[in-house]
Short mmCIF file of C-alpha atoms in Angstrom, two decimals:
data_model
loop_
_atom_site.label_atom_id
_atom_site.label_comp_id
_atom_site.label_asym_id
_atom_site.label_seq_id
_atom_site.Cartn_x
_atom_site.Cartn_y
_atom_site.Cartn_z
CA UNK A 180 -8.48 -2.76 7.71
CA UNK A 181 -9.62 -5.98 6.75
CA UNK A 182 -13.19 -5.55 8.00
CA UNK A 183 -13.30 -2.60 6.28
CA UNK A 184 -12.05 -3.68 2.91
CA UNK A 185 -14.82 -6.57 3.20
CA UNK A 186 -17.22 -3.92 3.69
CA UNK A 187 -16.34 -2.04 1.15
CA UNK A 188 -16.70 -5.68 -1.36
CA UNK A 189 -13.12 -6.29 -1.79
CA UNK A 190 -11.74 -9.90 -0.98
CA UNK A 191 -8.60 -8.97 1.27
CA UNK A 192 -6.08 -11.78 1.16
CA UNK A 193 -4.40 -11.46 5.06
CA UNK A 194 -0.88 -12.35 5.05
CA UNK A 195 -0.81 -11.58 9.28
CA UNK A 196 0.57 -11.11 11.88
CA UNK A 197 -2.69 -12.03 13.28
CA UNK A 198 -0.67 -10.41 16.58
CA UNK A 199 1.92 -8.02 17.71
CA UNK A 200 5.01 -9.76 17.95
CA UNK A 201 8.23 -7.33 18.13
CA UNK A 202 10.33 -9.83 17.15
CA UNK A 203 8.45 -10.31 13.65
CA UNK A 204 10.48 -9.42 10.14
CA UNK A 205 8.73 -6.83 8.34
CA UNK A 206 10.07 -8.51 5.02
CA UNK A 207 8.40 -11.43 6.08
CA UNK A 208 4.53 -10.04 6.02
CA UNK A 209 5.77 -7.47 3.19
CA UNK A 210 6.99 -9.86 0.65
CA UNK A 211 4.10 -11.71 -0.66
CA UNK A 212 1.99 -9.12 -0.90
CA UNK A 213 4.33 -7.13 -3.22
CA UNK A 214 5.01 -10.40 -4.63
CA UNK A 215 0.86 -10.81 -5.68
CA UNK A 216 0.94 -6.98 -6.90
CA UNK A 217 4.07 -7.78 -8.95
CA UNK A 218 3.08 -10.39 -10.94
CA UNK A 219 -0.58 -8.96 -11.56
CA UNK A 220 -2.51 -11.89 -9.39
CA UNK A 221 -4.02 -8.94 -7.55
CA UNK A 222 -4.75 -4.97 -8.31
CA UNK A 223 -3.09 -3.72 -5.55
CA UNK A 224 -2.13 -4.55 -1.90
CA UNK A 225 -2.20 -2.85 1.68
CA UNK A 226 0.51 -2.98 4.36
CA UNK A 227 0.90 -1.67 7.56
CA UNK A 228 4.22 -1.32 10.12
CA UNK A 229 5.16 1.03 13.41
CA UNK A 230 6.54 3.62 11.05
CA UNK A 231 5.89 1.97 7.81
CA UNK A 232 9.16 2.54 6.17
CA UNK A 233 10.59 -1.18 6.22
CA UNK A 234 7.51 -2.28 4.78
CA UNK A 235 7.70 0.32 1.98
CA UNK A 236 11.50 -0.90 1.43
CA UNK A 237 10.71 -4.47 1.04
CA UNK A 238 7.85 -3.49 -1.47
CA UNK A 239 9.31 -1.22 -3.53
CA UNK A 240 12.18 -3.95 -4.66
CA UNK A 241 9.40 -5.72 -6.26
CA UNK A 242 9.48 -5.13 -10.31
CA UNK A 243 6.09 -2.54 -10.71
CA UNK A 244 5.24 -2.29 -6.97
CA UNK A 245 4.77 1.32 -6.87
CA UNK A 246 4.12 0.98 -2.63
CA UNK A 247 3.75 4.69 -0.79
CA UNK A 248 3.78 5.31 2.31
CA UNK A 249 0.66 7.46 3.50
CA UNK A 250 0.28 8.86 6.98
CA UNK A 251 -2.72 11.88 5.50
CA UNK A 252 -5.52 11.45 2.71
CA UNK A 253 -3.57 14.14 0.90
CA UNK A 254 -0.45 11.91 0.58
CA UNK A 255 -2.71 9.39 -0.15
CA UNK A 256 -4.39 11.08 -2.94
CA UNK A 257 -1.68 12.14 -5.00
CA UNK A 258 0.57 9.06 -4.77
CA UNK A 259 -2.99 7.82 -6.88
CA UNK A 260 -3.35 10.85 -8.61
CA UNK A 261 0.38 11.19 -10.10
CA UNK A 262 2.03 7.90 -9.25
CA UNK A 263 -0.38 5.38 -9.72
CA UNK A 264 0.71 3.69 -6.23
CA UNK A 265 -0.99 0.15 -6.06
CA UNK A 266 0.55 -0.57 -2.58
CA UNK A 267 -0.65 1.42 0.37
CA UNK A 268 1.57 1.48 3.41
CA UNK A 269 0.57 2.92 6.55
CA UNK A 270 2.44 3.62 9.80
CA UNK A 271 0.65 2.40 12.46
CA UNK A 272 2.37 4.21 14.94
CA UNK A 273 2.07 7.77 13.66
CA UNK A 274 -1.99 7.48 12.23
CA UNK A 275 -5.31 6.54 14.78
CA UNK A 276 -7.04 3.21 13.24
CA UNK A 277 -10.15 6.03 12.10
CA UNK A 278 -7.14 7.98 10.13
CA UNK A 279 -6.15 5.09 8.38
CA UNK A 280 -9.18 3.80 7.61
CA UNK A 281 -9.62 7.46 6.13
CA UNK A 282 -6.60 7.02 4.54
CA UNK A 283 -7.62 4.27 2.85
CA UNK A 284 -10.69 5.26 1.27
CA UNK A 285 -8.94 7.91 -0.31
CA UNK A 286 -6.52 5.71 -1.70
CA UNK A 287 -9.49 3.49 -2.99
CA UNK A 288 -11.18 6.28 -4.33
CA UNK A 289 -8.61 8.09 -6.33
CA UNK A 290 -8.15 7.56 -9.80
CA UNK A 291 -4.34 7.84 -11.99
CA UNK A 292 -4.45 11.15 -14.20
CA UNK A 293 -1.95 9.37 -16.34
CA UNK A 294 -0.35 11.87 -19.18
CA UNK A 295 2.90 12.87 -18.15
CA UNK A 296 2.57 10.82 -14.91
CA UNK A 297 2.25 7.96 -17.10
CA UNK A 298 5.55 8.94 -18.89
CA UNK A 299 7.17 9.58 -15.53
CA UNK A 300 6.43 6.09 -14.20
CA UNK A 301 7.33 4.24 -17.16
CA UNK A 302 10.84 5.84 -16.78
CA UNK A 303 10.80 4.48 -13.11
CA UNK A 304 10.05 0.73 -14.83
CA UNK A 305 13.07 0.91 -17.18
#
């Protein structure tokens, strides 16, 4: 994914593994990235995990980390569309590396509505 961010002109920041290791702490790799979305020093972040779930835990403690979890381009799409997500999570386990590449163009690609998705996520941040 990080090849393909870089040719798509982002400037991915890699936080690792750089291997599999199964005794790695998904709060370990899952933390500063929701720490750089939460405090604005970048847009938005992407994570990956087997199932993704732990990763989307860690993230979403983060004040306005909206992370989602995304294992189709139509999951993708709508956490965009209606919840503004600006963490992607993936589950490695469940999508092929094509799918997820997939996945994430969608997520690139897709804009926030806002109007009463806005409302809805300010709620969330109260």
């Amino acid at each position: 994914l990080v090849d393909e961010l870089k040719k798509l002109g982002y400037e991915p920041i890699d936080v690792g593994p750089k291997k599999l290791d199964p005794a790695d702490d998904y709060p370990d790799y899952a933390k500063p990235v929701a720490k750089a979305v939460s405090s604005g020093e970048v847009q938005r972040g992407v994570l990956t995990c087997g199932t993704g779930l732990g990763m989307s835990y860690a993230a979403n403690r983060f004040p306005k980390v909206r992370a989602a979890l995304a294992w189709n381009e139509q999951i993708a799409e709508l956490s965009r569309h209606h919840g503004n997500s600006n963490l992607l999570v993936l589950p490695a386990q469940f999508v092929s590396e094509e799918q997820g590449v997939n996945i994430l163009h969608k997520w690139l690609e897709t804009e926030f509505e806002g109007g009463r998705h806005q409302r809805r996520i300010e709620k969330i941040e109260k």
